[in-house]
């Protein structure tokens, strides 16, 4: 009987605490009234930056919205996300623009040319009124190596249509991007299978 009373008491206290928390949350939500296109940056040394970006691509498709994707750096290699989103040609414009990782190309001029071509396509997508969300995957790498002019990128992003959501991924995001972003998420590396000798695996890394 004593145990039953203790559980009942705990349940009552929990219900009271959750009721107070709900009232607090409801009051806070009443103050959140702004709505506009957001600038999102996923950066950091941890895994999951592109994965989170593609998760938002899927979320937009779920709502019947249209999406543009530009993949910098990674090159023409086959990925699960590319295979999957190719099944939605009416909703997704998907452009793979990179020439591959910089240590593979070993050609700075070629990397710069590829990044600038990708940036031109990115600007088209950002300006396209038919696209609701644009993912610029690994653009931070191109900016890190100064393949693109950060001031130009910032200017275009700041001048984007008011309802356009844009997500930029890649480690070492420039401070200028962090300053203008509405959301910045830094993925922290705690543990990675690569460090234990595992190669990149289909469905997890690509």
Short mmCIF file of N, CA, C and O in Angstrom, two decimals, residues 46 188-192 195:
data_model
loop_
_atom_site.label_atom_id
_atom_site.label_comp_id
_atom_site.label_asym_id
_atom_site.label_seq_id
_atom_site.Cartn_x
_atom_site.Cartn_y
_atom_site.Cartn_z
N UNK A 46 32.10 17.19 -36.54
CA UNK A 46 31.34 15.95 -36.39
C UNK A 46 30.55 15.58 -37.63
O UNK A 46 30.29 16.41 -38.51
N UNK A 188 29.63 18.21 -33.20
CA UNK A 188 30.84 17.94 -32.42
C UNK A 188 31.24 16.48 -32.58
O UNK A 188 30.42 15.58 -32.39
N UNK A 189 32.49 16.27 -32.94
CA UNK A 189 33.00 14.91 -33.07
C UNK A 189 33.32 14.34 -31.70
O UNK A 189 34.16 14.86 -30.98
N UNK A 190 32.63 13.27 -31.33
CA UNK A 190 32.91 12.56 -30.08
C UNK A 190 33.58 11.22 -30.39
O UNK A 190 34.57 10.85 -29.77
N UNK A 191 33.04 10.55 -31.40
CA UNK A 191 33.57 9.24 -31.77
C UNK A 191 33.19 8.98 -33.23
O UNK A 191 32.09 9.35 -33.65
N UNK A 192 34.08 8.36 -33.99
CA UNK A 192 33.80 8.12 -35.41
C UNK A 192 34.38 6.76 -35.79
O UNK A 192 35.51 6.44 -35.43
N UNK A 195 37.98 6.34 -37.30
CA UNK A 195 39.13 6.31 -36.40
C UNK A 195 39.43 4.90 -35.88
O UNK A 195 40.53 4.62 -35.40
#
